[in-house]
Coordinates of C-alpha atoms in Angstrom, one line a residue:
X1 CA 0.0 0.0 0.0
X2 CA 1.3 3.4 -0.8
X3 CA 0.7 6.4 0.2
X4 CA -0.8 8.9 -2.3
X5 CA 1.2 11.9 -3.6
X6 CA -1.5 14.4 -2.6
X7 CA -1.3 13.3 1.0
X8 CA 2.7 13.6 1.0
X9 CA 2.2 17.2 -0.3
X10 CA -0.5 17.7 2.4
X11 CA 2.1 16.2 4.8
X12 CA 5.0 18.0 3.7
X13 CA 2.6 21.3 3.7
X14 CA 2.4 21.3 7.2
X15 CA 5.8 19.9 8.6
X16 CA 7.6 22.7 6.4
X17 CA 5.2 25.1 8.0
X18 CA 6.1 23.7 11.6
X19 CA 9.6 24.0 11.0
X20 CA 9.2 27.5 9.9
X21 CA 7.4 29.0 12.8
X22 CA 10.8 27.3 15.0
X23 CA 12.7 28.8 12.4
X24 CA 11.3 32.5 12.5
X25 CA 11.7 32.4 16.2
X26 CA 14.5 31.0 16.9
X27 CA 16.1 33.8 14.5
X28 CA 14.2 36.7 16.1
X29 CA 16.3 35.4 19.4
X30 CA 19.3 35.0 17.7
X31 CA 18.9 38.4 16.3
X32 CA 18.4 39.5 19.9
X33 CA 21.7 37.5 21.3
X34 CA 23.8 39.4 18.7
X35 CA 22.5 42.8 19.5
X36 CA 21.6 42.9 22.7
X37 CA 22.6 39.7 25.3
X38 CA 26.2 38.5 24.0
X39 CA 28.1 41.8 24.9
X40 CA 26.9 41.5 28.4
X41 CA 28.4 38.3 28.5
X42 CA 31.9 37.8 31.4
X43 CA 33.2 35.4 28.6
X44 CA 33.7 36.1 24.4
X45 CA 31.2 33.5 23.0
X46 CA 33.3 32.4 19.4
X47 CA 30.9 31.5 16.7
X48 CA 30.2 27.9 18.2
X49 CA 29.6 28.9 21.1
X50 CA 27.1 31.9 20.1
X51 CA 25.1 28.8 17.5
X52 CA 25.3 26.4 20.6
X53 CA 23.2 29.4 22.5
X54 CA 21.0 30.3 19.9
X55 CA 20.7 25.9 19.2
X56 CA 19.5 25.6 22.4
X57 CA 17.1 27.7 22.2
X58 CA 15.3 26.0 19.4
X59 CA 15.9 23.2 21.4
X60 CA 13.6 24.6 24.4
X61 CA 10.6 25.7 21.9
X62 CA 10.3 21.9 20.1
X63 CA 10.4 20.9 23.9
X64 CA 7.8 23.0 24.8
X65 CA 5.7 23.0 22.3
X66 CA 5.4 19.4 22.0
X67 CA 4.6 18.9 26.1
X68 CA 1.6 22.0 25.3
X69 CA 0.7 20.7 21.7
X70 CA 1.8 24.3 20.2
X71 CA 2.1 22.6 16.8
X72 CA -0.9 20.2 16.7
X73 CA -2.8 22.8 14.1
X74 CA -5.8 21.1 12.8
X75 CA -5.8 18.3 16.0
X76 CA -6.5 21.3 18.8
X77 CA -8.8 24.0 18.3
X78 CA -7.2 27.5 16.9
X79 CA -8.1 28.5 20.3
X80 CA -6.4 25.8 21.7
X81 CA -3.3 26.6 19.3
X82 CA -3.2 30.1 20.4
X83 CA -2.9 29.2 23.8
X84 CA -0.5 26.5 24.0
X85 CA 1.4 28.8 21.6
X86 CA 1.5 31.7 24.3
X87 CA 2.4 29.2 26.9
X88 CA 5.2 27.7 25.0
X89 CA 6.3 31.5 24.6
X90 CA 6.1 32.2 27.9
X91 CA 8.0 29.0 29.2
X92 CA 10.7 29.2 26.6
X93 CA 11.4 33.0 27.1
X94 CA 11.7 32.5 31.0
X95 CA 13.7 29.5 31.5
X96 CA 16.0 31.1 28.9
X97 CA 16.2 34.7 30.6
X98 CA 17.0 32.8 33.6
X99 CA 19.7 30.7 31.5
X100 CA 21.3 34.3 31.0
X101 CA 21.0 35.2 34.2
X102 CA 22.7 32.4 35.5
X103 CA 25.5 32.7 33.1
X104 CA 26.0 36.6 33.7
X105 CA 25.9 36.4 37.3
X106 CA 25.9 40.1 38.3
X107 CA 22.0 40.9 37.0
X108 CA 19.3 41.2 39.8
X109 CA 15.9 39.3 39.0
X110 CA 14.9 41.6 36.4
X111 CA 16.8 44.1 35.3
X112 CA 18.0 43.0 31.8
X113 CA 14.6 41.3 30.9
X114 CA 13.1 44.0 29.1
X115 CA 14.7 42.7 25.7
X116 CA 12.9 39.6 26.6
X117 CA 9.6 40.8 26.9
X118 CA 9.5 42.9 23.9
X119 CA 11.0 39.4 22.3
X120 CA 8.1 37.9 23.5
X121 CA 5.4 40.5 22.4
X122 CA 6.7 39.8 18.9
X123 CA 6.4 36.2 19.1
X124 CA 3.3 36.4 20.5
X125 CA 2.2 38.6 16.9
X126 CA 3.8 36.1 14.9
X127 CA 2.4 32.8 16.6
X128 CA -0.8 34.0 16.6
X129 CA -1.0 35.3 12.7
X130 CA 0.4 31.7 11.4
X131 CA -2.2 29.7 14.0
X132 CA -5.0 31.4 11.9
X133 CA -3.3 31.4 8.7
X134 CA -2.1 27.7 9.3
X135 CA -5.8 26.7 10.5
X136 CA -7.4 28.5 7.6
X137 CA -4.6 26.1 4.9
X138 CA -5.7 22.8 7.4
X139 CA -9.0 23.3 6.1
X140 CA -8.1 23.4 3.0
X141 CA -6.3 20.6 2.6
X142 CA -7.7 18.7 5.1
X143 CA -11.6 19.0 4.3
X144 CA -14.2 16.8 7.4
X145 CA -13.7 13.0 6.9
X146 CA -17.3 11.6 5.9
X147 CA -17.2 8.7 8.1
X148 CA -19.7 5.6 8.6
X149 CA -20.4 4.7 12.0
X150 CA -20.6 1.1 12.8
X151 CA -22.6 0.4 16.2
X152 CA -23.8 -2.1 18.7
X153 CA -26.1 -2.6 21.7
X154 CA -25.3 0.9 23.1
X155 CA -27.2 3.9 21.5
X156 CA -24.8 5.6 18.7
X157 CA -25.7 9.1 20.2
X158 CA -22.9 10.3 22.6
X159 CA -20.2 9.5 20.3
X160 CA -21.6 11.2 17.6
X161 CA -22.8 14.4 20.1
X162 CA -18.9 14.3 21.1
X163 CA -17.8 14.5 17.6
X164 CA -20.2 17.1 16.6
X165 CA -18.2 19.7 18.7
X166 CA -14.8 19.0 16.0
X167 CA -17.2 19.5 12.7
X168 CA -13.7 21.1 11.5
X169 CA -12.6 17.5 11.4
X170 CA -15.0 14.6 11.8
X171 CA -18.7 14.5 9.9
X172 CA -20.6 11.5 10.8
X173 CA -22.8 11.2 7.2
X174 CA -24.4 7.8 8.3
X175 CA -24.6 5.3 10.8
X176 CA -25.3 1.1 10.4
X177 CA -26.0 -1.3 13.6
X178 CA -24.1 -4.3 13.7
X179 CA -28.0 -6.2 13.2
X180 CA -27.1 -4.8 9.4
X181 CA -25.0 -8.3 8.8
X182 CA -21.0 -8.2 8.6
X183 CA -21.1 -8.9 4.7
X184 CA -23.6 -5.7 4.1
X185 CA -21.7 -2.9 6.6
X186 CA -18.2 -4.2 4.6
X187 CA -19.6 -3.4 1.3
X188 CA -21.3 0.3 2.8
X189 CA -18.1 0.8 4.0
X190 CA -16.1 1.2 0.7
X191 CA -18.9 4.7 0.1
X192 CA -17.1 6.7 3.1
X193 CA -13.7 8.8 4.0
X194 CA -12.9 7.0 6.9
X195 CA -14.9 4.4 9.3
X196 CA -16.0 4.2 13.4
X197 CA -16.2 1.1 14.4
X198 CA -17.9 1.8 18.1
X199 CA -17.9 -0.5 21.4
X200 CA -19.0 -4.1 19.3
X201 CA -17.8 -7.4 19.9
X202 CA -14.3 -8.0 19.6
X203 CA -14.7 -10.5 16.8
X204 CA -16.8 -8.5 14.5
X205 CA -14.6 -5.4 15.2
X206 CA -11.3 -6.8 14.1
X207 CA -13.4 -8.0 10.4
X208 CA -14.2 -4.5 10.2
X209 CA -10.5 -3.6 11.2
X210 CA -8.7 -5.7 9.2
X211 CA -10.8 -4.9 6.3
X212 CA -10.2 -1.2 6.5
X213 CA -6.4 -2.1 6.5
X214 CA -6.8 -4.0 3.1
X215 CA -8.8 -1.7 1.6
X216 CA -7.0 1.8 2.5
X217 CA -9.9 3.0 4.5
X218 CA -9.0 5.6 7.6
X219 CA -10.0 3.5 10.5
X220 CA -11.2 4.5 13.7
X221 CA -11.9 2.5 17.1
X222 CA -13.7 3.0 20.3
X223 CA -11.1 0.7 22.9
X224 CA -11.9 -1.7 25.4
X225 CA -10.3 -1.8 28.7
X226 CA -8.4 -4.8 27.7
X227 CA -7.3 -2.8 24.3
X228 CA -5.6 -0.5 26.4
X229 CA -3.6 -3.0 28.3
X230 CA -2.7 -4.2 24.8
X231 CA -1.5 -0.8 23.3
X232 CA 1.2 -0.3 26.4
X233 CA 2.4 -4.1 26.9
X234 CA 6.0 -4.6 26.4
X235 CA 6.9 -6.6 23.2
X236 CA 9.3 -9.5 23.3
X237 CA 11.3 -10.3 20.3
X238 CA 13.0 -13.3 21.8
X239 CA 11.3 -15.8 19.6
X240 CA 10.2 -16.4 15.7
X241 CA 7.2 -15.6 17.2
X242 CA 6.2 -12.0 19.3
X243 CA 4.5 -12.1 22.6
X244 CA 2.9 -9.2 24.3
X245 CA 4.6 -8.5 28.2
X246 CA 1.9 -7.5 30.5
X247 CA 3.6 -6.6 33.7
X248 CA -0.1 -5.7 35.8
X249 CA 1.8 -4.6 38.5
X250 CA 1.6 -1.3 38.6
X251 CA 4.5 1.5 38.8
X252 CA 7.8 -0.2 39.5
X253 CA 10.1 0.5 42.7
X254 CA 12.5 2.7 40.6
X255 CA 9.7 4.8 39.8
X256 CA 7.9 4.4 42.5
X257 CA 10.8 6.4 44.6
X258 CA 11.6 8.9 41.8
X259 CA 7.9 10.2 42.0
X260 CA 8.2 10.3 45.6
X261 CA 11.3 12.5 45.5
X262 CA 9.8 14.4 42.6
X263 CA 6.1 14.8 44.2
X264 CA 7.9 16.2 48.0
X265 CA 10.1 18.6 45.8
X266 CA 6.6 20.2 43.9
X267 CA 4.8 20.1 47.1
X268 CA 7.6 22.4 49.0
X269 CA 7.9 24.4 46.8
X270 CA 4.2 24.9 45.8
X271 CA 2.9 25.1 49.2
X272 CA 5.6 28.2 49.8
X273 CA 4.7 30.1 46.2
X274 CA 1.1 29.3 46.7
X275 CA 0.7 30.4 50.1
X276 CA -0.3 34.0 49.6
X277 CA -2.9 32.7 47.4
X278 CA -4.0 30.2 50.3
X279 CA -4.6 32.7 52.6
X280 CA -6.5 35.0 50.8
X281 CA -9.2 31.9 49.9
X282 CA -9.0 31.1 53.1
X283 CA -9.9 34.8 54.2
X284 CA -12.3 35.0 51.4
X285 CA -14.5 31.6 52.4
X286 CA -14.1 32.9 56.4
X287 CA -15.8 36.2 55.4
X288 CA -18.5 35.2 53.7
X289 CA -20.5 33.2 56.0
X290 CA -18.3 32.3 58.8
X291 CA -18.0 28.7 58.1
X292 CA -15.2 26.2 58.1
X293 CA -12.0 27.1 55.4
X294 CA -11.3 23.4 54.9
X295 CA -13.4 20.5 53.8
X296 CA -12.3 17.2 54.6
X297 CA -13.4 13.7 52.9
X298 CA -12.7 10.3 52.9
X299 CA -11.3 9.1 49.5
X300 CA -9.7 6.0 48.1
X301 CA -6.0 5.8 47.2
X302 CA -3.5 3.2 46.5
X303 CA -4.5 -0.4 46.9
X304 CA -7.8 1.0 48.2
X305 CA -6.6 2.8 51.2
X306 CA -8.9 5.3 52.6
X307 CA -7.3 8.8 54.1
X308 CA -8.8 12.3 54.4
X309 CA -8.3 14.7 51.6
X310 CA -7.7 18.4 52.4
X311 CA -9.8 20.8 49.7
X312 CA -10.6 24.9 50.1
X313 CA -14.6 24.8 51.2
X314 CA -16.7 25.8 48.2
X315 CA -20.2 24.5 49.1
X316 CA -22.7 25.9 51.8
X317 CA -21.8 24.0 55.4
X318 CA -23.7 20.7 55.7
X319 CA -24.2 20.8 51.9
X320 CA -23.8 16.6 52.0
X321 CA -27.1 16.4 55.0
X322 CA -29.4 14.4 52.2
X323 CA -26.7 12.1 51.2
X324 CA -23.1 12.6 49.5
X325 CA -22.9 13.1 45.8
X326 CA -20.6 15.0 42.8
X327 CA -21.9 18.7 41.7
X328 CA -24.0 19.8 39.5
X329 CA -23.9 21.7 36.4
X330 CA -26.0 24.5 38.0
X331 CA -25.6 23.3 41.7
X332 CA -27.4 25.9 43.9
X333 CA -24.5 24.6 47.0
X334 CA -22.2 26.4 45.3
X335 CA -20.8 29.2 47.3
X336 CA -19.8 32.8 45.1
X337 CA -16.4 32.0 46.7
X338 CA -16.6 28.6 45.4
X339 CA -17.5 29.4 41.7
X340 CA -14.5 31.1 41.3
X341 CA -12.0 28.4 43.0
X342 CA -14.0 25.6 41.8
X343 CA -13.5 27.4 38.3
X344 CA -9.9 28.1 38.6
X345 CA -8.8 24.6 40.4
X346 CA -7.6 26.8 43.4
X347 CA -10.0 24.4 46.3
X348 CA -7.8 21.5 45.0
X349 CA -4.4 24.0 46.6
X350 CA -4.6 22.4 50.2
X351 CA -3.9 19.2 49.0
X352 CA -0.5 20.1 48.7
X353 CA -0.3 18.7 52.2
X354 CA -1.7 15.3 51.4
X355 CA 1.2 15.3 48.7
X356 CA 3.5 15.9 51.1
X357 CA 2.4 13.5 53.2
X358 CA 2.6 10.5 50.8
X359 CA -1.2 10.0 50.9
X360 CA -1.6 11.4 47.2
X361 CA 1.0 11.9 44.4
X362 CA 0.9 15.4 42.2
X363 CA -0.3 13.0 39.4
X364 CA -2.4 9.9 39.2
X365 CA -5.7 8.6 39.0
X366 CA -8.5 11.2 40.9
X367 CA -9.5 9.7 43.9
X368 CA -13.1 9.2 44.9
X369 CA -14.8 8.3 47.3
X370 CA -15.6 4.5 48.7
X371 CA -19.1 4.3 48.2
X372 CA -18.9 5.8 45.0
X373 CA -16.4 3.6 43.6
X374 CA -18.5 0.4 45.4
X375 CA -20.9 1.8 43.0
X376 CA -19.6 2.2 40.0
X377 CA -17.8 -1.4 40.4
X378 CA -21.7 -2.7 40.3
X379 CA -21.5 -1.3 36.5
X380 CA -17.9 -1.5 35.6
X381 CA -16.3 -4.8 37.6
X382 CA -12.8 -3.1 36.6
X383 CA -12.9 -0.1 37.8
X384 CA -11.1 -0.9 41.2
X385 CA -8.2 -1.6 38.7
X386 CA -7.3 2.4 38.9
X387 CA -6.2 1.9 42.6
X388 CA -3.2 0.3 41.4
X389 CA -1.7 3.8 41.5
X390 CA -1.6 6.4 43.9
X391 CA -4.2 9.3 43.8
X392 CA -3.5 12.5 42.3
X393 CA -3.8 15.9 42.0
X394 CA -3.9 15.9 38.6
X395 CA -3.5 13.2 36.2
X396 CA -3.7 11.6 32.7
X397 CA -8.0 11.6 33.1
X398 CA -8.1 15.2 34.4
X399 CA -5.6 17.0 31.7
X400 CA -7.4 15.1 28.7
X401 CA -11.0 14.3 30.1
X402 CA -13.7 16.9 32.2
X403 CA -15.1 16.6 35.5
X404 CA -18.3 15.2 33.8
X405 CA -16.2 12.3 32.4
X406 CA -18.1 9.1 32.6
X407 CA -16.5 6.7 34.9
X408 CA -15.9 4.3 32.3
X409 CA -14.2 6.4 29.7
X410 CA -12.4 8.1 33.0
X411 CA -11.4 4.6 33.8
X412 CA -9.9 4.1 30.2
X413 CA -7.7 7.1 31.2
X414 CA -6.5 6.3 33.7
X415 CA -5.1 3.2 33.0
X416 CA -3.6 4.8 30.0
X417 CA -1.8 6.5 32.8
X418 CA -0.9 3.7 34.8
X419 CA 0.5 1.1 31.6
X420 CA 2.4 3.2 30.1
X421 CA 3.9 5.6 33.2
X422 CA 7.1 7.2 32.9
X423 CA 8.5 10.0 35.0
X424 CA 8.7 12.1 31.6
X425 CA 4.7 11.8 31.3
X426 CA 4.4 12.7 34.9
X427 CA 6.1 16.0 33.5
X428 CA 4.1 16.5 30.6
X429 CA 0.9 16.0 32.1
X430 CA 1.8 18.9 35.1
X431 CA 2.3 21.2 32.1
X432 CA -0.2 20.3 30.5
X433 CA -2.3 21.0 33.9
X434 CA -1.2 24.5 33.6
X435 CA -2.9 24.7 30.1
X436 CA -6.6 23.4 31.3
X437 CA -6.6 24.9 34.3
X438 CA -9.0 28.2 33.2
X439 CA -11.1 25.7 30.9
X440 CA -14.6 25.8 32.0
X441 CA -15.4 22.2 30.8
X442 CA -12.8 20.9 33.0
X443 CA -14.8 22.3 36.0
X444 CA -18.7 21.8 34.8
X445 CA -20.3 19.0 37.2
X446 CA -22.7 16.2 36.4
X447 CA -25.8 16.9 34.9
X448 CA -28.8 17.9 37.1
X449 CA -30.6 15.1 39.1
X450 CA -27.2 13.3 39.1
X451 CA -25.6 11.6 42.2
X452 CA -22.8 10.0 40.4
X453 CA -21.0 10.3 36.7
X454 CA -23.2 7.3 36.0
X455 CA -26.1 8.4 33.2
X456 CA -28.9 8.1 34.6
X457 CA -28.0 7.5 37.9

């Protein structure tokens, strides 16, 4: 099978036009060095040395932008593009302001940093003109797949409501049920752009797979729980024939104790930056009706243990009297005080200490509480799995799914998280954190009349 030659020029459209954007920057900053930063140098920089600065720079915004998705134009929203690109700006230009700094010596915090910020400013125009110019050539060249959807038991609806909000990218023209026949679907399916084969029976879903890899058909697939466990098992190439590694252990010792170190260095030093914040919540919650500052809870973390997590107030006192269950959507327990932290993610702050106490970990699976994971178990048996790492702060299932989440896609995230951990996707996801934390859908609750994330429940 070969790929077209329109698609390689589509390809080649869009990696030349990533490469330019690093390009154009990373000369505005060598432009900068030469002008302004190298003379102020202690030590003559010889041309090496001045490329190896200006290298590493270039180095620092494919870094960044690839832990924000600054270059993903077409996959994230121009919004979303925009954003990450004035994060990426942001990041880049301070850590290498403080790179200077550290190689001068003599400057105090800010007092060559000017050049930087105007540097920035202009990035910040230039970013933002190519995200909408590049966004506006993606749609171009990249018109909606028409795609057939291919479903079971379940109703077809929520997939499709989920991919109405990317109509930039994905148009569902028509939808079959399995009951159709496997012989009828395979010929419907040679009509469409690309194919969604939803949660069916394994057997029938690898036909439909299989035949979308013979015939050159754009494939996607809703995974199973045990599809996920398949994607991050280790391969073994031992034998004539592979085998698939799956270790269902969890984290390993080794990273089990670099976490730890890792998750008491970010608490320390976010319970000291984020103290003037603390207090003034804290003030903020007193004032307003005189209650309690802190809410405590019993939730679920590693291997099932229960321990009391730490959160800023942001419901009315006794606001659990009929019963414990997640917020609403328009939940009238809300405080004023606790819009705005629940909105922000600043009620989540206190549990700094349970991360310095080793009772939570700055990323892993949310925890919930008991009863609530007893029932959800009654509907998904594997949902316990997720206990096999410690609770988090934020994690895998809060950077890329919403409060609102069903438990069992949730569930499908987080074990994402926990097959295929690494201390370097701890470290994307925390930046990543920092990009979602002003999202509203991050923050909505469950829909009214809703104890649990369960539909209907």
């Amino acid at each position: 099978m070969k790929i077209s030659s329109s698609l390689k020029t589509k390809r080649m459209i869009m990696f030349w036009s990533k490469l330019l954007i690093v390009i154009i920057q990373t000369g505005m900053y060598g432009w900068l060095w030469y002008n302004h930063y190298k003379d102020m140098m202690p030590v003559a920089y010889w041309h090496r040395g001045n490329w190896a600065v200006i290298g590493l720079y270039a180095v620092f915004i494919m870094a960044f932008s690839r832990a924000f998705g600054a270059l993903k134009v077409g996959y994230l929203k121009t919004w979303d593009i925009m954003y990450s690109q004035i994060l990426t700006i942001l990041c880049v230009n301070g850590v290498t302001y403080f790179q200077l700094s550290l190689i001068n010596g003599d400057w105090s915090l800010l007092e060559n940093s000017r050049p930087m910020w105007l540097l920035s400013l202009a990035d910040f125009t230039i970013v933002l003109l190519w995200a909408i110019f590049m966004r506006w050539i993606y749609t171009i060249i990249y018109p909606p797949h028409e795609m057939l959807l291919i479903y079971g038991d379940i109703s077809p609806d929520w997939i499709i409501h989920k991919l109405e909000s990317r109509k930039d990218k994905y148009h569902v023209k028509d939808k079959v049920a399995l009951s159709a026949g496997v012989d009828s679907i395979l010929e419907k399916m040679l009509h469409y752009d690309a194919v969604l084969v939803g949660d069916i029976p394994a057997e029938d879903r690898n036909k439909f797979i299989k035949y979308c890899f013979e015939k050159d058909i754009r494939c996607y697939s809703i995974p199973k729980i045990s599809d996920i466990m398949i994607i991050n098992a280790d391969n073994i190439d031992l034998f004539d024939t592979p085998l698939l590694l799956f270790r269902n252990n969890g984290l390993t010792y080794r990273q089990m104790f670099l976490k730890r170190c890792m998750d008491i260095g970010i608490s320390l030093v976010g319970i000291v930056l984020a103290s003037p914040v603390m207090i003034a919540i804290a003030l903020a919650i007193k004032i307003y009706d005189k209650g309690p500052v802190f809410y405590k809870q019993k939730r679920l973390t590693l291997g099932g243990r229960e321990f009391d997590i730490l959160k800023f107030r942001s419901m009315i006192v006794d606001s659990e009297r009929h019963g414990a269950r997640l917020a609403k959507a328009h939940d009238d327990r809300i405080t004023p005080v606790g819009k705005i932290i629940r909105r922000t993610h600043f009620d989540e702050l206190p549990q700094l200490f349970n991360i310095l106490l080793g009772d939570m970990s700055f990323v892993g699976p949310r925890p919930e509480r008991k009863e609530i994971t007893e029932e959800y178990a009654k509907e998904i048996p594997e949902f316990p799995f997720r206990l096999k790492a410690k609770a988090g702060l934020t994690g895998y299932a809060q950077v890329y799914g919403q409060y609102n989440t069903v438990p069992y896609d949730k569930l499908k995230l987080d074990l994402t998280y926990i097959t295929k951990y690494t201390i370097w996707l701890d470290i994307k996801l925390i930046f990543l954190t920092v990009k979602i934390l002003f999202q509203k859908e991050k923050s909505e609750g469950v829909e009214d009349g809703q104890k649990t994330a369960l539909k209907g429940s």
